[in-house]
Amino acid sequence: MLVPLYEAVYRRLDVGAGTRLLGLGCGSGLALLMAASWGAAVTGVDASSPERIALARERLQPEAWGTRARAGTRVVDGAPGDAARAPGDPRYNLVTAFEPIGCLAGDSEGLGDVLASATPLAERGSPVVLAGWGPPERCTTSAVLRVATKLADPLRSAGSWRPALRDDLEEVAQRAGLKPDGSGRVACPFGYANVDNAVRGLLSTGLFDAAIRATDQVQVDKELAEALHPHRRRDGTVWMPNVFRYLIARTP
């Protein structure tokens, strides 16, 4: 669903054969796959889900999906420091953190530390890209995601959601010692064939894992389906318009 965001960023930064990209929180690797297909040398790092890391590795094999994957493509299960390039190799010249922040309170916690450990792996002045949810009136999916917070921690749920603020990304960048250098907004609608498809798609993000552990799969599926009902169209499809924001910052 975030493909328009990835494309907008890659076009703006002219990603191509000379790009050495480090993707933080790379998940299942779709953003890496796209960059690799444009000729970039890509390395992804994530420690949140062995299943998604396995999918990223499968996607980035040279023969997968016709991708023009380059030698040295890596997907690392661990911390940014584990993704350092080999001695003598040029450092990264692009770092991305595409997991959007600004939907749940505290969802940017720890990102500053991750960025601070990743930026020494990049050349001086390299762009670092952060992503965030737009204002709630333009992000219909944010209300659906609140189900995850409510079920995971019902005693705190009322205070655990807040709308995205205009300077969320800038604050994270500045805490990590980065200098903001431009931003943009991109429409990323979430569309699904039906409610069941939407439930599966949203569960695959991992955002509902804590809710499942706190309750059970049946309860989460039920409440998520109810939250999706207002976005169901007459033909049964589910459509949720969203706007995401990205920030380009520079390493010191």
XYZ file of N, CA and C in Angstrom:
756
model
N 0.809 -1.214 0.000
C 0.000 0.000 0.000
C 0.852 1.278 0.000
N 2.119 1.155 0.355
C 2.989 2.333 0.422
C 3.847 2.505 -0.837
N 3.545 1.748 -1.873
C 4.319 1.854 -3.105
C 4.394 3.292 -3.628
N 3.296 4.075 -3.639
C 3.424 5.457 -4.107
C 4.426 6.277 -3.292
N 4.520 5.992 -1.989
C 5.492 6.687 -1.148
C 6.910 6.324 -1.556
N 7.170 5.031 -1.723
C 8.513 4.608 -2.126
C 8.896 5.226 -3.469
N 7.975 5.185 -4.413
C 8.271 5.723 -5.746
C 8.582 7.216 -5.691
N 7.787 7.958 -4.921
C 7.995 9.404 -4.834
C 9.376 9.727 -4.269
N 9.757 9.003 -3.222
C 11.067 9.237 -2.603
C 12.189 8.849 -3.552
N 12.092 7.694 -4.191
C 13.162 7.237 -5.070
C 13.331 8.146 -6.279
N 12.210 8.636 -6.810
C 12.313 9.558 -7.941
C 12.951 10.883 -7.508
N 12.546 11.368 -6.354
C 13.089 12.650 -5.886
C 14.589 12.563 -5.633
N 15.046 11.399 -5.134
C 16.457 11.231 -4.807
C 17.249 10.583 -5.937
N 16.607 10.345 -7.063
C 17.272 9.799 -8.245
C 17.984 8.491 -7.924
N 17.259 7.582 -7.288
C 17.826 6.278 -6.937
C 18.152 5.505 -8.212
N 19.333 4.896 -8.231
C 19.747 4.159 -9.419
C 21.007 3.370 -9.177
N 21.798 3.199 -10.231
C 22.958 2.319 -10.163
C 24.010 2.787 -9.163
N 24.052 4.063 -8.883
C 25.051 4.557 -7.940
C 24.585 4.589 -6.500
N 23.390 4.089 -6.233
C 22.807 4.162 -4.895
C 23.199 2.945 -4.067
N 23.675 3.198 -2.850
C 23.953 2.144 -1.875
C 23.004 2.383 -0.695
N 21.931 1.630 -0.673
C 20.798 1.912 0.221
C 20.804 0.995 1.428
N 20.595 1.584 2.603
C 20.371 0.840 3.842
C 18.938 1.072 4.274
N 18.129 0.014 4.273
C 16.725 0.120 4.659
C 16.527 -0.343 6.089
N 16.157 0.581 6.983
C 15.924 0.260 8.391
C 14.483 -0.216 8.566
N 14.291 -1.261 9.355
C 12.949 -1.806 9.516
C 12.387 -2.253 8.187
N 13.162 -3.026 7.448
C 12.819 -3.321 6.050
C 11.618 -4.246 5.910
N 11.198 -4.927 6.992
C 10.026 -5.782 6.920
C 10.155 -6.848 5.847
N 9.120 -6.981 5.015
C 9.113 -8.028 3.989
C 9.854 -7.622 2.718
N 10.464 -6.434 2.722
C 11.411 -6.091 1.670
C 10.875 -5.475 0.400
N 9.615 -5.038 0.381
C 9.071 -4.495 -0.860
C 9.809 -3.233 -1.302
N 10.095 -2.329 -0.361
C 10.812 -1.099 -0.720
C 12.212 -1.423 -1.238
N 12.853 -2.425 -0.665
C 14.174 -2.842 -1.143
C 14.072 -3.425 -2.544
N 13.045 -4.227 -2.767
C 12.839 -4.844 -4.081
C 12.710 -3.779 -5.160
N 11.948 -2.733 -4.855
C 11.765 -1.666 -5.831
C 13.077 -0.952 -6.111
N 13.832 -0.634 -5.057
C 15.107 0.051 -5.248
C 16.080 -0.816 -6.037
N 16.095 -2.117 -5.750
C 16.975 -3.023 -6.477
C 16.599 -3.084 -7.954
N 15.299 -3.035 -8.249
C 14.856 -3.089 -9.647
C 15.249 -1.825 -10.403
N 15.524 -0.746 -9.653
C 16.001 0.489 -10.267
C 17.524 0.517 -10.370
N 18.190 -0.552 -9.914
C 19.636 -0.656 -10.051
C 20.419 -0.398 -8.791
N 19.761 -0.093 -7.675
C 20.469 0.214 -6.433
C 21.030 -1.052 -5.795
N 22.128 -0.907 -5.078
C 22.651 -1.958 -4.219
C 21.976 -1.789 -2.863
N 21.275 -2.811 -2.390
C 20.420 -2.640 -1.214
C 20.814 -3.588 -0.089
N 20.682 -3.063 1.126
C 20.833 -3.849 2.342
C 19.662 -3.503 3.248
N 18.965 -4.508 3.727
C 17.861 -4.290 4.652
C 18.200 -4.857 6.014
N 17.684 -4.220 7.051
C 17.909 -4.698 8.415
C 16.611 -4.599 9.195
N 16.312 -5.634 9.962
C 15.083 -5.670 10.750
C 15.243 -6.746 11.814
N 14.665 -6.509 12.972
C 14.721 -7.515 14.035
C 13.344 -7.831 14.585
N 12.289 -7.414 13.863
C 10.946 -7.513 14.426
C 10.227 -8.809 14.093
N 10.570 -9.451 12.958
C 9.789 -10.606 12.531
C 10.621 -11.530 11.658
N 10.959 -12.717 12.141
C 11.693 -13.673 11.298
C 10.931 -14.037 10.025
N 9.593 -14.086 10.095
C 8.807 -14.446 8.923
C 8.930 -13.388 7.826
N 8.845 -12.121 8.214
C 8.953 -11.068 7.211
C 10.380 -10.963 6.656
N 11.368 -11.198 7.498
C 12.755 -11.202 7.023
C 12.955 -12.321 5.999
N 12.370 -13.481 6.276
C 12.484 -14.608 5.340
C 11.861 -14.261 3.996
N 10.718 -13.568 4.023
C 10.066 -13.161 2.775
C 10.929 -12.149 2.030
N 11.550 -11.217 2.772
C 12.426 -10.237 2.130
C 13.590 -10.924 1.429
N 14.172 -11.925 2.075
C 15.284 -12.640 1.446
C 14.825 -13.374 0.194
N 13.644 -13.955 0.259
C 13.116 -14.662 -0.911
C 12.867 -13.699 -2.062
N 12.319 -12.537 -1.742
C 12.011 -11.545 -2.781
C 13.268 -11.027 -3.462
N 14.360 -10.919 -2.715
C 15.550 -10.263 -3.231
C 16.547 -11.208 -3.869
N 16.187 -12.477 -4.013
C 17.034 -13.374 -4.789
C 17.057 -12.895 -6.239
N 18.194 -13.001 -6.902
C 18.301 -12.445 -8.270
C 17.232 -12.936 -9.224
N 16.786 -14.194 -9.050
C 15.814 -14.728 -10.004
C 14.369 -14.400 -9.631
N 14.153 -13.804 -8.450
C 12.787 -13.573 -7.988
C 12.145 -12.392 -8.715
N 10.953 -12.612 -9.246
C 10.128 -11.561 -9.841
C 10.835 -10.796 -10.959
N 11.859 -11.357 -11.525
C 12.556 -10.666 -12.598
C 13.387 -9.496 -12.131
N 13.684 -9.425 -10.839
C 14.429 -8.292 -10.301
C 15.868 -8.302 -10.797
N 16.366 -7.144 -11.156
C 17.769 -7.017 -11.527
C 18.591 -6.810 -10.253
N 18.541 -7.777 -9.347
C 19.253 -7.658 -8.078
C 20.760 -7.675 -8.323
N 21.475 -6.843 -7.586
C 22.905 -6.730 -7.763
C 23.638 -7.582 -6.742
N 24.869 -7.925 -7.071
C 25.691 -8.694 -6.138
C 25.833 -7.914 -4.840
N 25.809 -8.632 -3.736
C 25.973 -7.977 -2.441
C 24.676 -7.589 -1.780
N 23.534 -7.837 -2.428
C 22.250 -7.570 -1.794
C 22.139 -8.396 -0.519
N 21.756 -7.720 0.584
C 21.711 -8.415 1.869
C 20.443 -8.049 2.626
N 19.963 -8.991 3.428
C 18.901 -8.736 4.389
C 19.388 -9.275 5.729
N 19.496 -8.398 6.712
C 20.125 -8.730 7.985
C 19.073 -8.767 9.085
N 19.041 -9.851 9.825
C 18.162 -9.976 10.991
C 18.948 -9.499 12.198
N 18.744 -8.234 12.574
C 19.509 -7.678 13.684
C 19.399 -6.177 13.756
N 20.422 -5.541 14.324
C 20.475 -4.096 14.517
C 21.230 -3.442 13.362
N 21.098 -2.101 13.210
C 21.793 -1.425 12.115
C 23.289 -1.703 12.078
N 23.922 -1.787 13.236
C 25.361 -2.040 13.264
C 25.759 -3.340 12.599
N 24.825 -4.293 12.558
C 25.105 -5.579 11.915
C 25.125 -5.473 10.400
N 24.697 -4.328 9.882
C 24.613 -4.151 8.427
C 25.754 -3.313 7.884
N 26.803 -3.112 8.678
C 27.947 -2.328 8.204
C 28.544 -2.968 6.961
N 28.957 -2.145 6.016
C 29.566 -2.653 4.794
C 30.972 -3.163 5.082
N 31.475 -4.030 4.223
C 32.782 -4.642 4.423
C 33.879 -3.579 4.410
N 34.954 -3.797 5.188
C 36.071 -2.839 5.181
C 36.575 -2.586 3.761
N 36.742 -1.325 3.439
C 37.203 -0.959 2.110
C 36.098 -0.645 1.134
N 34.863 -1.100 1.420
C 33.734 -0.781 0.547
C 33.224 0.628 0.837
N 32.730 1.321 -0.167
C 32.137 2.642 0.084
C 30.955 2.520 1.049
N 30.769 3.553 1.861
C 29.654 3.529 2.804
C 28.331 3.767 2.067
N 27.226 3.562 2.795
C 25.907 3.816 2.220
C 25.770 5.292 1.864
N 24.983 5.574 0.849
C 24.694 6.981 0.514
C 23.197 7.283 0.529
N 22.401 6.355 1.075
C 20.978 6.589 1.309
C 20.515 5.661 2.426
N 19.808 6.232 3.400
C 19.230 5.452 4.499
C 17.733 5.734 4.521
N 16.924 4.683 4.607
C 15.474 4.868 4.660
C 14.900 4.210 5.908
N 13.905 4.858 6.478
C 13.118 4.295 7.577
C 11.661 4.521 7.204
N 11.121 3.619 6.397
C 9.804 3.819 5.796
C 8.644 3.411 6.702
N 8.898 2.787 7.850
C 7.800 2.428 8.747
C 7.190 3.719 9.287
N 5.923 4.029 8.952
C 5.372 5.350 9.297
C 5.170 5.521 10.804
N 5.487 6.701 11.291
C 5.217 7.056 12.681
C 4.100 8.096 12.717
N 3.595 8.351 13.924
C 2.605 9.411 14.086
C 1.185 8.951 14.150
N 0.958 7.642 14.314
C -0.407 7.137 14.433
C -0.727 6.775 15.878
N 0.225 6.145 16.560
C 0.050 5.754 17.952
C 1.056 6.492 18.814
N 0.638 6.891 19.995
C 1.548 7.562 20.904
C 2.721 6.648 21.213
N 3.925 7.206 21.111
C 5.114 6.434 21.416
C 5.658 5.620 20.274
N 5.017 5.714 19.080
C 5.496 4.862 17.995
C 6.813 5.343 17.395
N 7.302 6.502 17.840
C 8.620 6.953 17.396
C 9.711 6.665 18.425
N 9.309 6.102 19.568
C 10.289 5.807 20.605
C 11.287 4.776 20.095
N 12.525 5.059 20.301
C 13.565 4.149 19.847
C 14.061 4.435 18.452
N 13.265 5.152 17.631
C 13.694 5.421 16.262
C 14.924 6.316 16.243
N 14.972 7.284 17.153
C 16.144 8.155 17.208
C 17.418 7.382 17.472
N 17.343 6.408 18.377
C 18.528 5.596 18.675
C 18.929 4.746 17.474
N 17.930 4.207 16.770
C 18.212 3.406 15.572
C 18.904 4.264 14.519
N 18.401 5.468 14.325
C 19.004 6.364 13.343
C 20.420 6.749 13.751
N 20.601 7.019 15.041
C 21.925 7.415 15.514
C 22.955 6.312 15.302
N 22.521 5.053 15.386
C 23.454 3.947 15.166
C 23.651 3.649 13.685
N 22.697 4.079 12.854
C 22.789 3.804 11.417
C 23.558 4.875 10.662
N 23.427 6.120 11.063
C 24.019 7.206 10.267
C 25.544 7.137 10.169
N 26.275 6.617 11.171
C 27.731 6.501 10.970
C 28.113 5.544 9.840
N 27.163 4.711 9.402
C 27.433 3.776 8.310
C 27.297 4.443 6.946
N 26.818 5.697 6.938
C 26.566 6.412 5.686
C 27.586 7.516 5.469
N 27.765 7.886 4.212
C 28.654 8.986 3.882
C 28.132 10.303 4.445
N 29.004 11.222 4.663
C 28.609 12.541 5.144
C 27.687 13.224 4.140
N 26.596 13.789 4.657
C 25.642 14.485 3.797
C 24.665 13.585 3.070
N 24.654 12.287 3.391
C 23.733 11.362 2.728
C 22.298 11.618 3.181
N 21.321 11.439 2.301
C 19.923 11.606 2.710
C 19.455 10.449 3.590
N 18.674 10.804 4.591
C 18.008 9.844 5.462
C 16.518 10.147 5.369
N 15.723 9.159 5.005
C 14.301 9.370 4.744
C 13.475 8.788 5.881
N 12.602 9.600 6.459
C 11.654 9.175 7.482
C 10.244 9.320 6.923
N 9.320 8.491 7.395
C 7.937 8.535 6.912
C 6.977 8.636 8.084
N 5.843 9.277 7.857
C 4.847 9.426 8.911
C 3.444 9.514 8.348
N 2.477 9.196 9.193
C 1.077 9.355 8.824
C 0.746 10.835 8.718
N -0.152 11.150 7.806
C -0.639 12.507 7.688
C -1.691 12.807 8.737
N -2.336 13.963 8.666
C -3.369 14.319 9.639
C -4.525 13.324 9.601
N -5.151 13.039 10.758
C -6.161 11.980 10.830
C -7.345 12.201 9.903
N -7.692 13.452 9.620
C -8.821 13.702 8.724
C -8.508 13.288 7.279
N -7.236 13.015 7.004
C -6.848 12.566 5.671
C -6.284 11.145 5.679
N -6.377 10.467 6.830
C -5.876 9.096 6.973
C -6.966 8.237 7.606
N -7.834 7.679 6.805
C -8.952 6.923 7.357
C -8.489 5.633 8.038
N -7.349 5.095 7.645
C -6.872 3.852 8.240
C -6.439 4.046 9.689
N -6.067 5.262 10.078
C -5.581 5.481 11.446
C -6.636 5.120 12.479
N -7.912 5.366 12.184
C -8.975 5.005 13.127
C -9.099 3.491 13.265
N -8.873 2.760 12.172
C -8.928 1.304 12.220
C -7.775 0.751 13.054
N -6.612 1.362 12.929
C -5.451 0.884 13.672
C -5.595 1.098 15.176
N -6.488 1.996 15.569
C -6.696 2.205 17.004
C -7.248 0.952 17.688
N -7.845 0.059 16.917
C -8.322 -1.211 17.485
C -7.164 -1.969 18.116
N -5.998 -1.894 17.496
C -4.827 -2.605 18.021
C -4.462 -2.106 19.406
N -4.470 -0.797 19.582
C -4.120 -0.225 20.886
C -5.175 -0.559 21.921
N -6.432 -0.450 21.531
C -7.522 -0.704 22.486
C -7.472 -2.126 23.020
N -7.224 -3.092 22.152
C -7.217 -4.486 22.578
C -5.927 -4.868 23.300
N -4.816 -4.267 22.891
C -3.534 -4.622 23.504
C -3.416 -4.090 24.920
N -3.980 -2.906 25.171
C -3.855 -2.298 26.497
C -5.096 -1.451 26.761
N -6.210 -2.084 27.111
C -7.471 -1.354 27.251
C -7.445 -0.276 28.320
N -6.622 -0.422 29.345
C -6.579 0.572 30.417
C -5.920 1.868 29.956
N -5.064 1.762 28.932
C -4.357 2.948 28.457
C -4.827 3.403 27.089
N -5.745 2.675 26.479
C -6.065 2.931 25.083
C -6.580 4.342 24.839
N -7.348 4.867 25.787
C -7.913 6.201 25.574
C -6.827 7.253 25.437
N -5.700 7.046 26.134
C -4.632 8.030 26.069
C -3.492 7.624 25.169
N -3.612 6.481 24.499
C -2.505 5.986 23.693
C -2.585 6.415 22.241
N -3.701 7.013 21.843
C -3.804 7.481 20.476
C -3.751 8.994 20.460
N -3.085 9.518 19.485
C -3.107 10.965 19.268
C -2.928 11.202 17.785
N -3.432 12.332 17.277
C -3.238 12.601 15.862
C -1.778 12.901 15.557
N -1.381 12.651 14.322
C -0.030 12.988 13.894
C 0.161 14.500 13.971
N 1.325 14.917 14.412
C 1.641 16.336 14.508
C 2.559 16.731 13.356
N 2.487 17.989 12.975
C 3.190 18.446 11.791
C 4.697 18.256 11.885
N 5.254 18.399 13.091
C 6.708 18.360 13.238
C 7.225 17.057 13.812
N 6.417 15.989 13.803
C 6.864 14.696 14.349
C 8.174 14.244 13.723
N 8.235 14.255 12.404
C 9.422 13.737 11.722
C 10.635 14.619 11.972
N 10.427 15.929 11.980
C 11.541 16.845 12.225
C 12.124 16.645 13.620
N 11.252 16.400 14.597
C 11.742 16.200 15.958
C 12.586 14.941 16.067
N 12.147 13.864 15.424
C 12.932 12.631 15.437
C 14.284 12.857 14.770
N 14.281 13.534 13.623
C 15.528 13.782 12.906
C 16.498 14.614 13.740
N 15.991 15.636 14.379
C 16.869 16.496 15.162
C 17.430 15.774 16.371
N 16.618 14.895 16.991
C 17.129 14.117 18.128
C 18.249 13.186 17.696
N 18.218 12.762 16.445
C 19.248 11.860 15.935
C 20.438 12.612 15.347
N 20.419 13.937 15.450
C 21.527 14.728 14.939
C 21.515 14.931 13.441
N 20.330 14.814 12.832
C 20.195 14.980 11.391
C 19.635 16.363 11.065
N 19.933 16.856 9.896
C 19.475 18.178 9.473
C 18.381 18.033 8.422
N 17.137 18.458 8.731
C 16.047 18.370 7.741
C 16.397 19.103 6.457
N 16.014 18.506 5.317
C 16.383 19.062 4.022
C 15.300 18.790 2.985
N 14.044 19.026 3.360
C 12.961 18.859 2.407
C 11.970 17.792 2.831
N 10.750 17.922 2.348
C 9.697 16.963 2.694
C 8.660 16.932 1.588
N 7.719 16.005 1.714
C 6.658 15.898 0.732
C 5.500 15.084 1.270
N 4.376 15.120 0.570
C 3.203 14.339 0.926
C 2.780 13.480 -0.265
N 2.319 12.272 0.045
C 1.961 11.319 -0.997
C 0.658 10.631 -0.620
N -0.277 10.534 -1.565
C -1.517 9.790 -1.338
C -1.241 8.296 -1.453
N -1.633 7.546 -0.425
C -1.447 6.087 -0.413
C -2.746 5.431 0.040
N -3.724 5.300 -0.838
C -4.974 4.645 -0.444
C -4.758 3.167 -0.178
N -5.486 2.640 0.815
C -5.456 1.210 1.114
C -6.715 0.591 0.521
N -6.566 -0.297 -0.436
C -7.707 -0.922 -1.080
C -7.651 -2.432 -0.984
N -8.785 -3.053 -0.718
C -8.858 -4.504 -0.559
C -10.095 -5.028 -1.283
N -10.021 -6.298 -1.702
C -11.121 -6.896 -2.455
C -12.372 -7.069 -1.614
N -12.192 -7.303 -0.308
C -13.322 -7.482 0.604
C -12.826 -7.334 2.031
N -13.719 -7.453 3.007
C -13.350 -7.244 4.401
C -12.362 -8.306 4.870
N -12.594 -9.572 4.500
C -11.673 -10.630 4.926
C -10.259 -10.362 4.410
N -10.175 -9.921 3.167
C -8.879 -9.591 2.587
C -8.224 -8.435 3.330
N -9.028 -7.448 3.720
C -8.510 -6.299 4.461
C -7.999 -6.713 5.833
N -8.743 -7.589 6.505
C -8.304 -8.074 7.821
C -6.966 -8.776 7.702
N -6.835 -9.667 6.730
C -5.571 -10.387 6.556
C -4.432 -9.428 6.232
N -4.707 -8.467 5.376
C -3.666 -7.520 4.995
C -3.183 -6.685 6.164
N -4.105 -6.194 6.972
C -3.722 -5.366 8.112
C -3.016 -6.188 9.185
N -3.466 -7.436 9.390
C -2.801 -8.294 10.372
C -1.361 -8.586 9.954
N -1.112 -8.643 8.650
C 0.227 -8.988 8.174
C 1.255 -7.907 8.478
N 0.808 -6.699 8.843
C 1.742 -5.620 9.150
C 2.460 -5.833 10.475
N 1.911 -6.684 11.340
C 2.486 -6.879 12.663
C 1.976 -5.902 13.702
N 1.192 -4.912 13.289
C 0.709 -3.898 14.228
C -0.312 -4.459 15.210
N -0.879 -5.617 14.893
C -1.902 -6.201 15.762
C -1.369 -7.389 16.575
N -0.075 -7.650 16.496
C 0.492 -8.801 17.198
C 0.274 -8.710 18.703
N 0.501 -7.513 19.271
C 0.330 -7.348 20.716
C -1.127 -7.537 21.118
N -2.055 -7.085 20.279
C -3.475 -7.250 20.573
C -3.860 -8.725 20.573
N -3.304 -9.494 19.645
C -3.593 -10.931 19.591
C -3.063 -11.625 20.837
N -1.873 -11.235 21.270
C -1.316 -11.837 22.490
C -2.138 -11.487 23.721
N -2.694 -10.271 23.751
C -3.456 -9.825 24.920
C -4.868 -10.403 24.940
N -5.436 -10.721 23.783
C -6.797 -11.267 23.715
C -6.739 -12.615 23.013
N -7.186 -12.682 21.783
C -7.037 -13.877 20.957
C -7.337 -13.498 19.515
N -7.008 -14.399 18.603
C -7.146 -14.111 17.180
C -8.598 -13.828 16.794
N -9.532 -14.577 17.352
C -10.943 -14.412 16.998
C -11.437 -13.018 17.386
N -11.073 -12.568 18.579
C -11.507 -11.257 19.048
C -10.939 -10.141 18.182
N -9.665 -10.247 17.847
C -9.041 -9.217 17.010
C -9.677 -9.190 15.628
N -9.873 -10.368 15.032
C -10.506 -10.426 13.707
C -11.886 -9.776 13.731
N -12.663 -10.066 14.776
C -14.030 -9.551 14.885
C -14.037 -8.026 14.994
N -13.231 -7.475 15.883
C -13.251 -6.025 16.087
C -12.629 -5.279 14.913
N -11.652 -5.892 14.291
C -11.065 -5.268 13.109
C -12.067 -5.229 11.968
N -12.814 -6.308 11.781
C -13.840 -6.333 10.734
C -14.909 -5.277 10.998
N -15.299 -5.106 12.256
C -16.288 -4.082 12.596
C -15.755 -2.684 12.301
N -14.482 -2.447 12.610
C -13.897 -1.129 12.356
C -13.790 -0.832 10.863
N -13.675 -1.883 10.057
C -13.563 -1.702 8.607
C -14.913 -1.471 7.939
N -16.003 -1.794 8.632
C -17.330 -1.740 8.012
C -17.654 -0.380 7.388
N -17.346 0.753 8.031
C -17.677 2.045 7.409
C -16.944 2.307 6.097
N -15.897 1.545 5.839
C -15.100 1.773 4.634
C -15.411 0.758 3.538
N -16.454 -0.035 3.748
C -16.861 -1.035 2.763
C -17.796 -0.386 1.746
N -17.491 -0.565 0.481
C -18.292 0.032 -0.586
C -19.382 -0.939 -1.048
N -20.256 -0.462 -1.890
C -21.411 -1.260 -2.306
C -21.014 -2.561 -2.981
N -19.893 -2.567 -3.664
C -19.468 -3.786 -4.356
C -18.701 -4.737 -3.447
N -18.599 -4.400 -2.145
C -17.925 -5.262 -1.188
C -16.468 -4.937 -0.965
N -15.888 -4.123 -1.839
C -14.484 -3.753 -1.655
C -14.330 -2.793 -0.486
N -13.126 -2.731 0.046
C -12.804 -1.827 1.148
C -11.815 -0.794 0.625
N -12.128 0.485 0.874
C -11.303 1.571 0.344
C -11.073 2.607 1.442
N -9.791 2.870 1.746
C -9.452 3.821 2.799
C -8.398 4.802 2.286
N -8.805 6.016 1.924
C -7.831 7.017 1.470
C -6.905 7.442 2.618
N -5.639 7.612 2.303
C -4.650 8.072 3.284
C -3.661 9.005 2.613
N -3.084 9.879 3.419
C -1.966 10.708 2.976
C -0.806 10.477 3.936
N 0.362 10.206 3.379
C 1.566 10.032 4.182
C 2.546 11.153 3.879
N 3.366 11.449 4.867
C 4.378 12.498 4.715
C 5.755 11.866 4.828
N 6.693 12.394 4.056
C 8.076 11.949 4.211
C 8.978 13.155 4.453
N 10.055 12.905 5.154
C 11.066 13.934 5.433
C 12.404 13.428 4.948
N 13.128 14.280 4.257
C 14.513 14.000 3.873
C 15.418 14.793 4.797
N 16.287 14.123 5.516
C 17.274 14.774 6.368
C 18.666 14.372 5.888
N 19.678 15.031 6.392
C 21.044 14.761 5.954
C 21.919 14.361 7.138
N 22.822 13.410 6.874
C 23.749 12.992 7.910
C 24.800 14.084 8.129
N 25.288 14.203 9.367
C 26.297 15.241 9.649
C 27.659 14.909 9.018
